[in-house]
Every structure is written in C-alpha cells, then in structure tokens.
XYZ file of C-alpha atoms in Angstrom:
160
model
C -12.585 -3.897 9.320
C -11.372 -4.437 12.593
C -7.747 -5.140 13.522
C -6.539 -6.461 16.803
C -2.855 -5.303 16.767
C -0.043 -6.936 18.821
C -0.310 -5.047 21.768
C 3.072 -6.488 22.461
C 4.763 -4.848 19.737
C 5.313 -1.093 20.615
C 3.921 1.161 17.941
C 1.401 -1.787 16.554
C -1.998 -0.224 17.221
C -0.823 3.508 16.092
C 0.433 1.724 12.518
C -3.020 0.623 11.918
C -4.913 3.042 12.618
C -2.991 5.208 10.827
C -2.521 3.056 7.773
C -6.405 1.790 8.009
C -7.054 5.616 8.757
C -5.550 6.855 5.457
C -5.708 5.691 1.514
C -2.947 7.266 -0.219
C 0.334 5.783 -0.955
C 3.441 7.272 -2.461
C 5.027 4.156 -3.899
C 8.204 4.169 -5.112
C 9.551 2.022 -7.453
C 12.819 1.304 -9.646
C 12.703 2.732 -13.435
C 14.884 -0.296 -15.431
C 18.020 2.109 -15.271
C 17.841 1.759 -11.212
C 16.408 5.044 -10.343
C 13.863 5.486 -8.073
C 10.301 7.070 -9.014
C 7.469 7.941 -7.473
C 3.818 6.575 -7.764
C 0.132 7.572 -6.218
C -2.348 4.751 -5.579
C -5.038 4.205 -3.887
C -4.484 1.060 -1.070
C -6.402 -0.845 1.095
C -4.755 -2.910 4.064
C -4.938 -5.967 5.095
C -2.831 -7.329 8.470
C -1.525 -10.235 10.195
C 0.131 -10.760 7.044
C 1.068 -7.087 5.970
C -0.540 -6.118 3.196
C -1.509 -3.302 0.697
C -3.466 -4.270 -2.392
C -3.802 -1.501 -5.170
C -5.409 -1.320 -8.830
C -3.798 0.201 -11.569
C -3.789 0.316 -15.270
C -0.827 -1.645 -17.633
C -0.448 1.293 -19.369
C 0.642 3.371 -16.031
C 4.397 2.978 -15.635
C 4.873 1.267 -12.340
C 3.176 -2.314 -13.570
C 6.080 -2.576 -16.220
C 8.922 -1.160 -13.676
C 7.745 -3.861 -10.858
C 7.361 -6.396 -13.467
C 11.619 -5.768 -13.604
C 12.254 -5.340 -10.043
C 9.306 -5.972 -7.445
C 11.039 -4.204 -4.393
C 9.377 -1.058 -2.959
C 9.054 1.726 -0.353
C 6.181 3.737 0.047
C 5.176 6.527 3.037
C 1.919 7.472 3.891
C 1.486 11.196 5.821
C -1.163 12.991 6.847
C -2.117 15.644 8.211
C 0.558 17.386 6.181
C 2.178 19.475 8.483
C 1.324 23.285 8.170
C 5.199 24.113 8.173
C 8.656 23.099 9.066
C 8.977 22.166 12.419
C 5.819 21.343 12.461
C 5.050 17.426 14.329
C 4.228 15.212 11.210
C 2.656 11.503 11.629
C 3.670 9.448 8.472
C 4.164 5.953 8.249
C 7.038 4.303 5.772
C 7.086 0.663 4.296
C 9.626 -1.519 2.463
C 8.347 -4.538 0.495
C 7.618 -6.131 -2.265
C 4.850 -6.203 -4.974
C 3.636 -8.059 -7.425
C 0.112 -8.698 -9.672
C -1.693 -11.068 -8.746
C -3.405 -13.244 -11.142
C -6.115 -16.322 -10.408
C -8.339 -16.902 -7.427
C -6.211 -14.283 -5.463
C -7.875 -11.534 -7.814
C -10.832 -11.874 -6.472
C -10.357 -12.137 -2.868
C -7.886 -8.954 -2.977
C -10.523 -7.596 -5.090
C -13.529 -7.923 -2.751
C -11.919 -5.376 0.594
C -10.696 -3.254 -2.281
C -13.947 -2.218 -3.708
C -15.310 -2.254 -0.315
C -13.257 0.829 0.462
C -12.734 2.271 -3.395
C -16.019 1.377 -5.189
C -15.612 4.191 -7.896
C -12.181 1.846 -9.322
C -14.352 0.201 -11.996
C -17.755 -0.309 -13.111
C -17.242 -3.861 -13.701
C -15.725 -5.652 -10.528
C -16.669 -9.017 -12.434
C -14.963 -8.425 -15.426
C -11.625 -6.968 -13.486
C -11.767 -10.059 -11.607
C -11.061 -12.174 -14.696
C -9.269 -10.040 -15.988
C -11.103 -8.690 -18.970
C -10.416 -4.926 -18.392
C -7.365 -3.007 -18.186
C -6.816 -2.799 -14.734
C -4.874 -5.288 -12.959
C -4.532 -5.711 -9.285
C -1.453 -5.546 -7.195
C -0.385 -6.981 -3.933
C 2.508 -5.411 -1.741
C 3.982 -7.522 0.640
C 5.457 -5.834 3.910
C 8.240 -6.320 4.986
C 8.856 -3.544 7.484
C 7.369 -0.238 8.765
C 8.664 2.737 10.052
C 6.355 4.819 12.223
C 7.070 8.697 12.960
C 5.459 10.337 15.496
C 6.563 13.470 16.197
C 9.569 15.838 15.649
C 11.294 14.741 18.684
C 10.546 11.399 19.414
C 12.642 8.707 17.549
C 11.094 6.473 14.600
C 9.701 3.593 15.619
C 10.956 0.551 13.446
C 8.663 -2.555 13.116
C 8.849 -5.668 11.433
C 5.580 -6.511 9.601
C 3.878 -9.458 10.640
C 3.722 -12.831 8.322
C-alpha cells in the first residue's frame, strides 16, 4: 500500500514508513483491577484515519480486558538497539480499540490477510464470525516518534 503522508506535518512520512515498515505491536492494555499489561499482535495499518487492525483469539486475555476499558498504548521498535546508548527508532501510540463486528469485519479483514495470510485457514468463516478469532480495530489517537538518543520525540496527532 502506498501512503501519501502530510508532508506538512513534521515527522509524518518517517511514522509510516516505520509503522508500514514493521508488524509487531506491544499493546498494552488495563487488567479490570487498573493495571497495565502487556500484549504481542500482529497489526496492519491503515492511515488518513489512524488505524491498526489486529486478530486475536477470545480466549487470549486482552479481548476480555478491552471489552472493560478500550483505551490503549502500544510502541513499536526496531532495530532493537545493540546496547544502551545505543540510537533506537520506535514509534508509541495512544488510542482506543475495540472488535469490530458486521460489514467492518470484512473490509478490516481483507489488508489484514494481505499482509498476515498464515492468521487462519478460513478468511470466510472469520469474516462471519464462525471461528474463534475475532478482529480488532485500534483507533489512534496520537503518536510519538523517537528518533534518536539526542533528538527530542516528536509528538503527532493522528489524523481522522
């Protein structure tokens, strides 16, 4: 997919590539007791709005913690640095997320299993519904970039 990013916006074009360059996540979420955990998934983005979508399984923790309390953070890093000290690239969200359910299944669906194929072996029957997984939608609300040990993070707002 190709993104034109807001050349306007300082920091725009190095967010996507490095979000559309990478696939992890570390998502956290809010247990019911208020703490804060951390999840893996696997994401693909969507811009212009903000978006992440991610499949995961009911049985996983994180669909019943954002089914109490949708807000979320999440950073994506890479290359990990070799050391402290060393210049690290990572990107940082805040948002929100939620399952989605109807029509929007299947379009979130579709760029998904462009990118992560291997996430079922029934795109059909996920679509409806009919298998475990269930697929989730985070909603940006801002981004952090870091670029570098001494330059300052670059805050941006995500775009609707």
């Amino acid at each position: 997919m190709t993104i034109e990013p807001d050349l306007g916006v300082p920091g725009r074009r190095r967010l996507v590539e490095h979000v559309l360059g990478n696939g992890l996540l570390q998502l956290a979420v809010l247990r019911p007791d208020g703490a804060p955990v951390l999840r893996e998934v696997w994401y693909q983005a969507s811009f212009e709005p903000d978006r992440l979508h991610f499949v995961s399984r009911p049985d996983q923790l994180h669909p019943g913690d954002l089914r109490l309390d949708n807000r979320v953070a999440g950073a994506i890093v890479t290359p990990p640095p070799s050391g402290p000290g060393e210049p690290a690239c990572a990107v940082t969200l805040t948002g929100a997320a939620r399952e989605l359910t109807g029509a929007s299944v299947a379009t979130a669906l579709a760029g998904y299993l462009t990118r992560w194929p291997a996430t079922t072996t029934d795109p059909g029957r996920l679509a409806r519904g009919e298998t475990p997984e269930r697929v989730y939608r985070v909603d940006v609300t801002e981004w952090t970039v870091v670029t570098g040990n001494d330059t300052p993070p670059l805050i941006i707002p995500a775009a609707p």
